[in-house]
CSV table of C-alpha atoms in Angstrom, one decimal:
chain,number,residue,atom,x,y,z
A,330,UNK,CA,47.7,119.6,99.4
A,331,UNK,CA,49.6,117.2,97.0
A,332,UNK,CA,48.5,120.5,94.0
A,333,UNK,CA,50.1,122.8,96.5
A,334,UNK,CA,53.0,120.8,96.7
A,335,UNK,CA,53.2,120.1,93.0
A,336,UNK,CA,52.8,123.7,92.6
A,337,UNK,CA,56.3,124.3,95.1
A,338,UNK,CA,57.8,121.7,93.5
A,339,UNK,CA,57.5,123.6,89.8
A,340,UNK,CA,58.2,127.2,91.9
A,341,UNK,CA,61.7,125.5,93.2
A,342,UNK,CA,62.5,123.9,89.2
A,343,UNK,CA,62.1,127.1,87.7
A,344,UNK,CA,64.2,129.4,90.4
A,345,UNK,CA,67.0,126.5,89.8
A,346,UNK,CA,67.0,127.4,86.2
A,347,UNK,CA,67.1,131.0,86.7
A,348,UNK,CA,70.1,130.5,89.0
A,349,UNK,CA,72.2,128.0,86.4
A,350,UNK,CA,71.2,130.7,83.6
A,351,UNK,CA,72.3,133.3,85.7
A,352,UNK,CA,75.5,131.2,86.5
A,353,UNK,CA,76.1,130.6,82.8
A,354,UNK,CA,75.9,134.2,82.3
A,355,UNK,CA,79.0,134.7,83.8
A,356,UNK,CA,81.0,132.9,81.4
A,357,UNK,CA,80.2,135.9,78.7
A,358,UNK,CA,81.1,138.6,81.7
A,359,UNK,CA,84.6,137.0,81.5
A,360,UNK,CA,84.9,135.8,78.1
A,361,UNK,CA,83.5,138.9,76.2
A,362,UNK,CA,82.8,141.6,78.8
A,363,UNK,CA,86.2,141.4,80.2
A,364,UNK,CA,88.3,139.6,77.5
A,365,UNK,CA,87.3,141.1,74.3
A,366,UNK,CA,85.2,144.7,75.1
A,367,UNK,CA,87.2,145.8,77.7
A,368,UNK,CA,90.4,146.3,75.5
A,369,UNK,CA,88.5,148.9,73.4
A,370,UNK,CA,88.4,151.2,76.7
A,371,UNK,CA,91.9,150.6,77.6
A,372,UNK,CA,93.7,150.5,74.0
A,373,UNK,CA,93.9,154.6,74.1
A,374,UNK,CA,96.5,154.7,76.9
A,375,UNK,CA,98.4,151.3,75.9
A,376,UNK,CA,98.7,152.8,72.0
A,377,UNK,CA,99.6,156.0,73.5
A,378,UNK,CA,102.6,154.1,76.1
A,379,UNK,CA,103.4,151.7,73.7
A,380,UNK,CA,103.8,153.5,70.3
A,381,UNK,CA,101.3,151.4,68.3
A,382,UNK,CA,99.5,153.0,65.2
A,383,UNK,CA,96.1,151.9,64.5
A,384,UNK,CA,97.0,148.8,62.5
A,385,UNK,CA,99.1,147.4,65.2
A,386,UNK,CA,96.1,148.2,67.9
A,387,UNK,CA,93.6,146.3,65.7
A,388,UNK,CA,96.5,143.7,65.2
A,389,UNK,CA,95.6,142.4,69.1
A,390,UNK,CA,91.8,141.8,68.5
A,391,UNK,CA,92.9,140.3,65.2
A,392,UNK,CA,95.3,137.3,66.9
A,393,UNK,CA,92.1,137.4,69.6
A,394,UNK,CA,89.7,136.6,66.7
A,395,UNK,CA,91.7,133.6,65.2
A,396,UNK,CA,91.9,131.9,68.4
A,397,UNK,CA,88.6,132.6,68.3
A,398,UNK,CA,87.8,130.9,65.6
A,399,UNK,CA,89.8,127.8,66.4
A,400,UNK,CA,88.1,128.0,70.0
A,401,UNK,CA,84.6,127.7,68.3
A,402,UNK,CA,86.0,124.9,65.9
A,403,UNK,CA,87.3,122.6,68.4
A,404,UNK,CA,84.4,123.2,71.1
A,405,UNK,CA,82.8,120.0,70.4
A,406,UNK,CA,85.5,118.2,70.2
A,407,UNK,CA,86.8,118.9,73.1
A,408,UNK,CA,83.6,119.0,75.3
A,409,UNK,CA,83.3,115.3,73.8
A,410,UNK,CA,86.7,114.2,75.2
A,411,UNK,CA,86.8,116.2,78.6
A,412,UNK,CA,82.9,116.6,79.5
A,413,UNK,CA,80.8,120.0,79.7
A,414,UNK,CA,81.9,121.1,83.4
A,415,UNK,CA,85.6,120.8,82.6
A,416,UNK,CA,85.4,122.4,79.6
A,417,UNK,CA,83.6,124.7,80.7
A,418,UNK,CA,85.3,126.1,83.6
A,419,UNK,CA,88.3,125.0,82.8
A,420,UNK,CA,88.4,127.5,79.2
A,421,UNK,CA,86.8,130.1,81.9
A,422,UNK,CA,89.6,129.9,84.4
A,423,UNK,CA,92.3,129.9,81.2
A,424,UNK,CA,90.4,133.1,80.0
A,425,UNK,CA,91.2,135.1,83.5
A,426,UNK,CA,94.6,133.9,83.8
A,427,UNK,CA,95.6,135.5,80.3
A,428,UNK,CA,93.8,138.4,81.5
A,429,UNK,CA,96.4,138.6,84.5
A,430,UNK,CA,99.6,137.9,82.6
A,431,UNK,CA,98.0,140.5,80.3
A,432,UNK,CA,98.6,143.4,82.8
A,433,UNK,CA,102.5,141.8,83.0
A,434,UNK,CA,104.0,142.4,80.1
A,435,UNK,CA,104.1,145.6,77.3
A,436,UNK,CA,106.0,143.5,75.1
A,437,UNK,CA,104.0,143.4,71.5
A,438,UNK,CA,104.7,139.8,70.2
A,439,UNK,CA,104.1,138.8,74.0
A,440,UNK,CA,100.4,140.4,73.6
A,441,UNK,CA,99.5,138.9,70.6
A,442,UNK,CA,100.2,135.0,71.7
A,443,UNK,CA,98.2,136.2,75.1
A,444,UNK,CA,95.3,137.4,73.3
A,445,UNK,CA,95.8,134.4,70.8
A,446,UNK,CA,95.0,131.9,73.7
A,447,UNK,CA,93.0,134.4,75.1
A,448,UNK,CA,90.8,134.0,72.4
A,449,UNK,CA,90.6,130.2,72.3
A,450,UNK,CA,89.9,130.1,75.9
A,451,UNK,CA,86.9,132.6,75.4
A,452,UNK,CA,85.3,131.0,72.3
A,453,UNK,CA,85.0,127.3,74.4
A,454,UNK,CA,83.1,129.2,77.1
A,455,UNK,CA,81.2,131.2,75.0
A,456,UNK,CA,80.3,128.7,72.2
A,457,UNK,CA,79.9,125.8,75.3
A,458,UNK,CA,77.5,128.2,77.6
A,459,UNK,CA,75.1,129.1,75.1
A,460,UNK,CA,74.7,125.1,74.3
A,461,UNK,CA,73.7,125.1,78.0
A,462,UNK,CA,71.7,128.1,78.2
A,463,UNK,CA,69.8,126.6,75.4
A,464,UNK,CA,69.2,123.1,77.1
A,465,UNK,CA,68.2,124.9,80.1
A,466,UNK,CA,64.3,126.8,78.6
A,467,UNK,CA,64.5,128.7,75.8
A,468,UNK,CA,62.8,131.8,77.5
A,469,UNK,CA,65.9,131.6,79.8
A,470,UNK,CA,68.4,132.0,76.9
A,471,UNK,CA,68.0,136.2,77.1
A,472,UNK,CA,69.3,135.7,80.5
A,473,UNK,CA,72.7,133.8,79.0
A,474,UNK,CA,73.3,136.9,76.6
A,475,UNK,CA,73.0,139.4,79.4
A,476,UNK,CA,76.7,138.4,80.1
A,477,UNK,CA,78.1,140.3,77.7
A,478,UNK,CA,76.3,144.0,79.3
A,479,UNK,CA,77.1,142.9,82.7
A,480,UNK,CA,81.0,142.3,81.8
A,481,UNK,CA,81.0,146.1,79.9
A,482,UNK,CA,79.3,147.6,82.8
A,483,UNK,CA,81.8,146.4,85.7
A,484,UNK,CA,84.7,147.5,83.0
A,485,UNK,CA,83.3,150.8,82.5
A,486,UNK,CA,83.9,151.2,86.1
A,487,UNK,CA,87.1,149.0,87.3
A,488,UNK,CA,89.1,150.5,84.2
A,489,UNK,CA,89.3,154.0,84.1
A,490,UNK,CA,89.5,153.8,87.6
A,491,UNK,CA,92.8,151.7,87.2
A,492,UNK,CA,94.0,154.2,84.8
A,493,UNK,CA,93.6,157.2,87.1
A,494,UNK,CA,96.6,155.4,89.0
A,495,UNK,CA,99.2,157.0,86.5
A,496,UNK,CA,100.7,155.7,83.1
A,497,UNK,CA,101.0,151.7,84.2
A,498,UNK,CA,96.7,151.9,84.5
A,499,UNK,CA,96.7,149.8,82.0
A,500,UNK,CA,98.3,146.9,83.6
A,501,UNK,CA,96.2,147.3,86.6
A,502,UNK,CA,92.9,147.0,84.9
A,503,UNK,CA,94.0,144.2,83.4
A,504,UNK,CA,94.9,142.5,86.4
A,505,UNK,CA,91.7,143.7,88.4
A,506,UNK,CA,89.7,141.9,85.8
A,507,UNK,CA,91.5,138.8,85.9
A,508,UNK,CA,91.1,138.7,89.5
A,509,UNK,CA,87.2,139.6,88.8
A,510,UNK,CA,87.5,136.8,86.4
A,511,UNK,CA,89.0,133.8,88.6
A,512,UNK,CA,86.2,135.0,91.2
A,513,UNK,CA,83.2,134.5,89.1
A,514,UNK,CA,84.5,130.9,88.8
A,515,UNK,CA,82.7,130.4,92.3
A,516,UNK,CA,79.0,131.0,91.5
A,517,UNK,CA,79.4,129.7,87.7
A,518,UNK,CA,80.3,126.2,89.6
A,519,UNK,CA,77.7,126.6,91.8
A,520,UNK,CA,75.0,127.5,89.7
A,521,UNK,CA,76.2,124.5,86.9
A,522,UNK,CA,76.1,121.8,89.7
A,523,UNK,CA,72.0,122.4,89.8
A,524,UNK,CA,72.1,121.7,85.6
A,525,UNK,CA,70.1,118.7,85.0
A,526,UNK,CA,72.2,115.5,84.0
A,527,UNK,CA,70.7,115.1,80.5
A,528,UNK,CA,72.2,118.7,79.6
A,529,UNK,CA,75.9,117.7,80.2
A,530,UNK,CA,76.0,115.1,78.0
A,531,UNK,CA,78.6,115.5,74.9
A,532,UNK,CA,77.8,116.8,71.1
A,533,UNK,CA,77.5,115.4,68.2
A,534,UNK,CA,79.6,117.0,64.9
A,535,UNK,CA,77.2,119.3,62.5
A,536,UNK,CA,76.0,117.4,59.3
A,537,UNK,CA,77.0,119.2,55.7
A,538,UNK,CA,73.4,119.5,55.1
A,539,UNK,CA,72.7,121.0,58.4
A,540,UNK,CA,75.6,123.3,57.3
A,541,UNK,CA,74.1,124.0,53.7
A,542,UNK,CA,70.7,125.2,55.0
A,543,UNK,CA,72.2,127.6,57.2
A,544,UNK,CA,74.6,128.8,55.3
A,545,UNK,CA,73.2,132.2,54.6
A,546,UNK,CA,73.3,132.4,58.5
A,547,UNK,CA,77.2,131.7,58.1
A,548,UNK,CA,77.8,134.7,56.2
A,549,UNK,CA,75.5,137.0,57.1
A,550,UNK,CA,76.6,136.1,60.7
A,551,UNK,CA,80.4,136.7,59.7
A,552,UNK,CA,79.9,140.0,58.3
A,553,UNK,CA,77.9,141.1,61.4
A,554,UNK,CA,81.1,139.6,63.2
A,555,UNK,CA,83.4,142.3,61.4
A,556,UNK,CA,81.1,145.6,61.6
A,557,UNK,CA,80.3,145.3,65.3
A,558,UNK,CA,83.6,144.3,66.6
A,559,UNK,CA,84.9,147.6,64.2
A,560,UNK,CA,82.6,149.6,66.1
A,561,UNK,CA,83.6,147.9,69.2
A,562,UNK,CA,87.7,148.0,69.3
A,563,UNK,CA,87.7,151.7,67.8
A,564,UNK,CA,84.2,153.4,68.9
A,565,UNK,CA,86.5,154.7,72.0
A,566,UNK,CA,89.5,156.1,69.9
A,567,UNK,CA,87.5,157.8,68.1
A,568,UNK,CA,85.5,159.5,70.7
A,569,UNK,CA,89.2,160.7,72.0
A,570,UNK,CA,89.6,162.0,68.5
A,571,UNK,CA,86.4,164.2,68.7
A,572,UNK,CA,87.5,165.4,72.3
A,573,UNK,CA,86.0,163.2,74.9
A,574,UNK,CA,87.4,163.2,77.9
A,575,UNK,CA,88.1,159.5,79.6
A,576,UNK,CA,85.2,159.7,81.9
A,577,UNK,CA,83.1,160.7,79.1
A,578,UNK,CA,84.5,157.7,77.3
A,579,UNK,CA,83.4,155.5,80.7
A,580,UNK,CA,80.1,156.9,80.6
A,581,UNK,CA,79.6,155.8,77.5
A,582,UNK,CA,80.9,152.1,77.8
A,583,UNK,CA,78.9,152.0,80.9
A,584,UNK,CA,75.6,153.0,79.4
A,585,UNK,CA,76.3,150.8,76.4
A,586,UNK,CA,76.5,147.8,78.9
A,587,UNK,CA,73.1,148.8,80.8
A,588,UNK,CA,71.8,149.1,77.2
A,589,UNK,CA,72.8,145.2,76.8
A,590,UNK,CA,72.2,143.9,79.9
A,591,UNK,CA,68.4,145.3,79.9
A,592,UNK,CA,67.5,145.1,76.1
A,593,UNK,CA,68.8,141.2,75.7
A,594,UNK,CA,65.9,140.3,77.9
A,595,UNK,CA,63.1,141.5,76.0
A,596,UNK,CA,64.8,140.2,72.6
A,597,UNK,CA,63.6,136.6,73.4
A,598,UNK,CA,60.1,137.2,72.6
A,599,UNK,CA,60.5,139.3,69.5
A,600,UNK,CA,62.8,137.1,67.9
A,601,UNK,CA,60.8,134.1,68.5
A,602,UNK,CA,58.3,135.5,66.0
A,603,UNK,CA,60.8,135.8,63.3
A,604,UNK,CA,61.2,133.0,60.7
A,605,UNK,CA,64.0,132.2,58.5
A,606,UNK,CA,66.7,135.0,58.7
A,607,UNK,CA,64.5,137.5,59.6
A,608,UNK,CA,65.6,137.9,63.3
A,609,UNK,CA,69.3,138.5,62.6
A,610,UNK,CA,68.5,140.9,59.3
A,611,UNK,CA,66.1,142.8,62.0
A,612,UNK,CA,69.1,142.7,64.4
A,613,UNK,CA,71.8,144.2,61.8
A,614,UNK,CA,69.4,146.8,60.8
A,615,UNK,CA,68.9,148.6,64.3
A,616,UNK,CA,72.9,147.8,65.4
A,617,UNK,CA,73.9,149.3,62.2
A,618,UNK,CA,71.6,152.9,62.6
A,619,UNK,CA,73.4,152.4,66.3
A,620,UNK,CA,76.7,153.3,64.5
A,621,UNK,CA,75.5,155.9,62.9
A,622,UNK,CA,75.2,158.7,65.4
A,623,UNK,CA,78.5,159.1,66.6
A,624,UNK,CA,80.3,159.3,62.7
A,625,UNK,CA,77.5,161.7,61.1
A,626,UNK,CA,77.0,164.0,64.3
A,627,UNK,CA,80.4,164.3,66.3
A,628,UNK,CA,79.8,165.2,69.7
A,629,UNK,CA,78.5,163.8,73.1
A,630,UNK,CA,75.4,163.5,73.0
A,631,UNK,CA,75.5,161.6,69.8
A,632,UNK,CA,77.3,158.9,71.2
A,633,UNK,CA,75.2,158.9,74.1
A,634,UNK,CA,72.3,158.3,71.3
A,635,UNK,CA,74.7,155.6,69.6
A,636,UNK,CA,75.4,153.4,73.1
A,637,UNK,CA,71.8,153.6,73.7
A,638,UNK,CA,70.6,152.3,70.1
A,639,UNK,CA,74.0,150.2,69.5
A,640,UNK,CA,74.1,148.8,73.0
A,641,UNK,CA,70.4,147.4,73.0
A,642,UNK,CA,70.6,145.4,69.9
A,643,UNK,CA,74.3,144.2,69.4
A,644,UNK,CA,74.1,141.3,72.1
A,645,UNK,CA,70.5,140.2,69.8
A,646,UNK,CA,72.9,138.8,67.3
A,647,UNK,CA,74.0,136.2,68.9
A,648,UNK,CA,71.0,135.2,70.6
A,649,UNK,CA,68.6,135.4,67.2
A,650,UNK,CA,71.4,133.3,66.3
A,651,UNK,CA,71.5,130.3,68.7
A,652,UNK,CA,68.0,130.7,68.9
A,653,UNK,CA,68.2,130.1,64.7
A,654,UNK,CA,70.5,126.8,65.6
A,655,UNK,CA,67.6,125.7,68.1
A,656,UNK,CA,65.0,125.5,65.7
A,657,UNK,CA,66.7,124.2,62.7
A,658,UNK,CA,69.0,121.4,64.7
A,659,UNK,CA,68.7,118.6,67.1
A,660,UNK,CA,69.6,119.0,70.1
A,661,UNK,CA,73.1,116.8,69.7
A,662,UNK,CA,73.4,119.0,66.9
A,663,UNK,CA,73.3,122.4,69.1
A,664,UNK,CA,76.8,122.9,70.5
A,665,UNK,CA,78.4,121.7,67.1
A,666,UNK,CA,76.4,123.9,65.2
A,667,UNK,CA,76.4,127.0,67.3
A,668,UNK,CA,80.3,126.7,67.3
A,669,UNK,CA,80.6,126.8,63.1
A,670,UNK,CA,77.7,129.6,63.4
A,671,UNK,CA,80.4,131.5,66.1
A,672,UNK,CA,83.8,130.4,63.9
A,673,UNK,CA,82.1,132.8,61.3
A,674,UNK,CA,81.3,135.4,63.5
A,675,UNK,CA,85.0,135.1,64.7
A,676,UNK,CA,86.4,135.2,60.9
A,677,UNK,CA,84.3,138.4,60.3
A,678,UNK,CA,86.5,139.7,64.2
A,679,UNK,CA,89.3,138.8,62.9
A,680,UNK,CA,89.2,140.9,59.8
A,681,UNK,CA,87.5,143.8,60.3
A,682,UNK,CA,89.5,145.5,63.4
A,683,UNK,CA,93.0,144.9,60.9
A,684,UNK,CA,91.2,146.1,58.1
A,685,UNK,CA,89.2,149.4,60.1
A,686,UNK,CA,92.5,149.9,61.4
A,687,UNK,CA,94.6,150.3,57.5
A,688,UNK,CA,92.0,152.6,56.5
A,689,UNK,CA,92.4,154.8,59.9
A,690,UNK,CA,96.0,155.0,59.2
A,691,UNK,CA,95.7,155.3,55.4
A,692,UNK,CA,93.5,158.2,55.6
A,693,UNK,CA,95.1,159.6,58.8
A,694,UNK,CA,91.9,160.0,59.9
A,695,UNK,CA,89.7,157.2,62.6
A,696,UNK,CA,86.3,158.1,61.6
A,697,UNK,CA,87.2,156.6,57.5
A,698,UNK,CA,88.1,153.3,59.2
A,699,UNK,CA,84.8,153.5,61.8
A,700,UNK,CA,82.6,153.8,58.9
A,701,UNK,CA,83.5,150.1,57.7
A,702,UNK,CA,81.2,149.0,60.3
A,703,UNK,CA,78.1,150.4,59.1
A,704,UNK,CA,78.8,149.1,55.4
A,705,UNK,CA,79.9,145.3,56.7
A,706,UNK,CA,76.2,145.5,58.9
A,707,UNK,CA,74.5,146.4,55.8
A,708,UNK,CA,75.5,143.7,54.0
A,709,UNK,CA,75.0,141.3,56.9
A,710,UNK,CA,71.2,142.2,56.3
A,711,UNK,CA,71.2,141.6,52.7
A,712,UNK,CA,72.4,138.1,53.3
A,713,UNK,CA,70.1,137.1,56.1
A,714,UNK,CA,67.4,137.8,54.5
A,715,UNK,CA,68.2,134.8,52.6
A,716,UNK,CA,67.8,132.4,54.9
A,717,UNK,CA,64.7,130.1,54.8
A,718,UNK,CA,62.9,128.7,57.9
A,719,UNK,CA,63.0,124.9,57.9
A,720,UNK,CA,60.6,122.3,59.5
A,721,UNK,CA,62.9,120.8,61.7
A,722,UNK,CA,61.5,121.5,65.4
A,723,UNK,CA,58.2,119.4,65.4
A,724,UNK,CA,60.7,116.2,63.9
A,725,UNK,CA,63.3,116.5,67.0
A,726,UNK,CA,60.7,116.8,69.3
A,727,UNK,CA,59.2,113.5,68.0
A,728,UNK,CA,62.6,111.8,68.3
A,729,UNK,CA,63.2,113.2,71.4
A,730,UNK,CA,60.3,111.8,72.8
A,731,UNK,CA,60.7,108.4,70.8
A,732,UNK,CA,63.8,108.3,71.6
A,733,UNK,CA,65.3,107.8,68.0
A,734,UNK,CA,68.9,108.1,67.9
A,735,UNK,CA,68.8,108.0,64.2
A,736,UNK,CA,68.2,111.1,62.8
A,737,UNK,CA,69.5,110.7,59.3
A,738,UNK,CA,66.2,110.5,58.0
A,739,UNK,CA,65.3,114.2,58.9
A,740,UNK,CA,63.9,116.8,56.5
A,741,UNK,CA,63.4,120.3,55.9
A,742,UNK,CA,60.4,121.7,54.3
């Protein structure tokens, strides 16, 4: 009986964890599915209404990505001062707010300080959930990263619904997804209440030499940054440009999201065999032949082919990463860490929609400034490759379990 019971007691453990990864997951539905991929599927008709060129569109995601990056820097800091749960859901219920007041205004300069904070908002959540997802198990952090698929899906279905309500669409899929947002808030508290106490405890600021091993992660991590949010802001645009129609275009957000949402989970195990860089440079490889489809074979079916390939190995960038900080950090170490790994990613946001968008207008022609994404993902694989796998798990384990509090003393192989 008391093996039976011990056996109940596990059953009931591990079905809490799935629910508080699950609830975690949400905070990537708001902050990226709805905040930051979302915009690619409703920046045709807002360019269109508002008279933007392609600069100007990539100008939003560019003020997105440096809040962004100040988000990711000031993560830790924050979480130290205000606790986890605050942060947490406080950054999540900022994030659906802007989205709200996003669908209020058409004014440009009004747009950029939205997405500005916008993108703050987002980074907290998203740099400050994977810390917890990766406290929780780390076969559970797959289900963390399905966020991201689950937030495209539901927009490839609220928004071109909104915009079949006439030219203000645009404002109305906004607003549905903030209100999508603030609801999500619900089962994210609920599901973070059951989050044992040790994992909301506060972070400790990355080390320089914690920095300087991981440093070919940095880079490589910011140029995957800039090639997949290219792909991401203009992917749509430029399906308009080869004729699609907007429910094509839906079809093909929406099967980019299942993509995501059902490849993330069998990523844990294949990246857990790679050492050193080898998971991300793996990662950029497939994401990179993902954008390849739609630029060398216009037409339908080839994006069909490119959200498949694109969609089921994008979302494995940040996950090969955090999993990356895991194994080379202690566990005080995590949030800090994965927020410097994400302020690169965001620096690599923030310049390749701006720069994707000069060369669309420069050449007059959206495919020239599409094809930057492929390059920036090549190069992203060169440098990860570079990245050597360092003894550091077996050494946090002992102190965890010593309970040393000292960890200046720790060494890489």
């Amino acid at each position: 009986m008391a093996t039976m019971g011990t056996t109940r007691t596990r059953e009931r453990f591990s079905l809490s964890e799935m629910f508080a990864a699950l609830g975690l997951a949400l905070g990537p539905v708001v902050a990226l599915g709805f905040s930051r991929f979302a915009y690619s599927l409703l920046l045709p008709p807002m360019r269109e209404q508002l008279h933007w060129n392609f600069a100007q569109a990539g100008g939003l995601n560019t003020s997105n990505a440096i809040g962004y990056i100040i988000g990711t820097l000031i993560t830790a800091w924050v979480a130290q001062r205000l606790g986890n749960r605050l942060t947490f859901l406080g950054s999540m219920a900022i994030s659906a707010l802007i989205l709200l007041l996003s669908g209020a205004t058409s004014t440009y300069t009004m747009l950029l300080v939205l997405r500005f904070i916008g993108g703050i908002s987002t980074a907290i959540t998203f740099v400050l959930g994977s810390a917890l997802a990766a406290r929780i198990r780390p076969t559970l952090m797959p289900v963390y990263f399905t966020g991201p698929g689950l937030g495209i899906i539901i927009s490839g279905i609220v928004v071109p619904t909104a915009l079949t309500s006439g030219s203000g669409g645009w404002r109305l899929g906004w607003i549905i997804l903030g209100v999508a947002a603030l609801v999500a808030l619900i089962p994210t508290w609920l599901a973070y209440r059951t989050l044992p106490k040790q994992n909301t405890q506060g972070s400790a600021m990355l080390r320089l030499g914690d920095f300087r091993k991981l440093s070919p992660t940095f880079f490589g991590y910011l140029l995957f940054g800039a090639g997949y949010v290219t792909y991401m802001t203009f992917v749509i645009a430029l399906l308009h440009a080869q004729g699609a129609t907007p429910w094509m275009s839906a079809l093909f957000f929406i099967i980019l999201g299942i993509a995501s949402a059902l490849s993330t989970l069998g990523w844990g195990p294949i990246l857990a065999r790679c050492k050193g860089g080898w998971g991300p440079a793996i990662v950029s490889a497939i994401v990179l032949t993902g954008t390849l489809p739609v630029l060398l074979y216009p037409g339908f079916p080839s994006a069909l082919v490119s959200a498949i390939i694109f969609g089921g190995s994008f979302m494995a960038g940040p996950t090969a990463v955090t999993g990356l900080c895991r194994r080379h950090l202690h566990s005080s170490f995590w949030t800090a860490g994965i927020a410097i790994m994400t302020a690169g990613f965001a620096v690599g946001q923030a310049i390749g929609p701006v720069l994707s968008g000069w060369l669309s207008d420069y050449t007059g022609n959206i495919s020239a400034g599409v094809w930057l994404a492929p390059i920036l993902l090549l190069l992203a694989l060169v440098i990860a490759v570079f990245q050597q796998e360092h003894r550091l798990l077996e050494e946090h384990k002992h102190d965890n379990n010593t309970g040393h509090k000292d960890h200046s003393t720790t060494r890489s192989s």
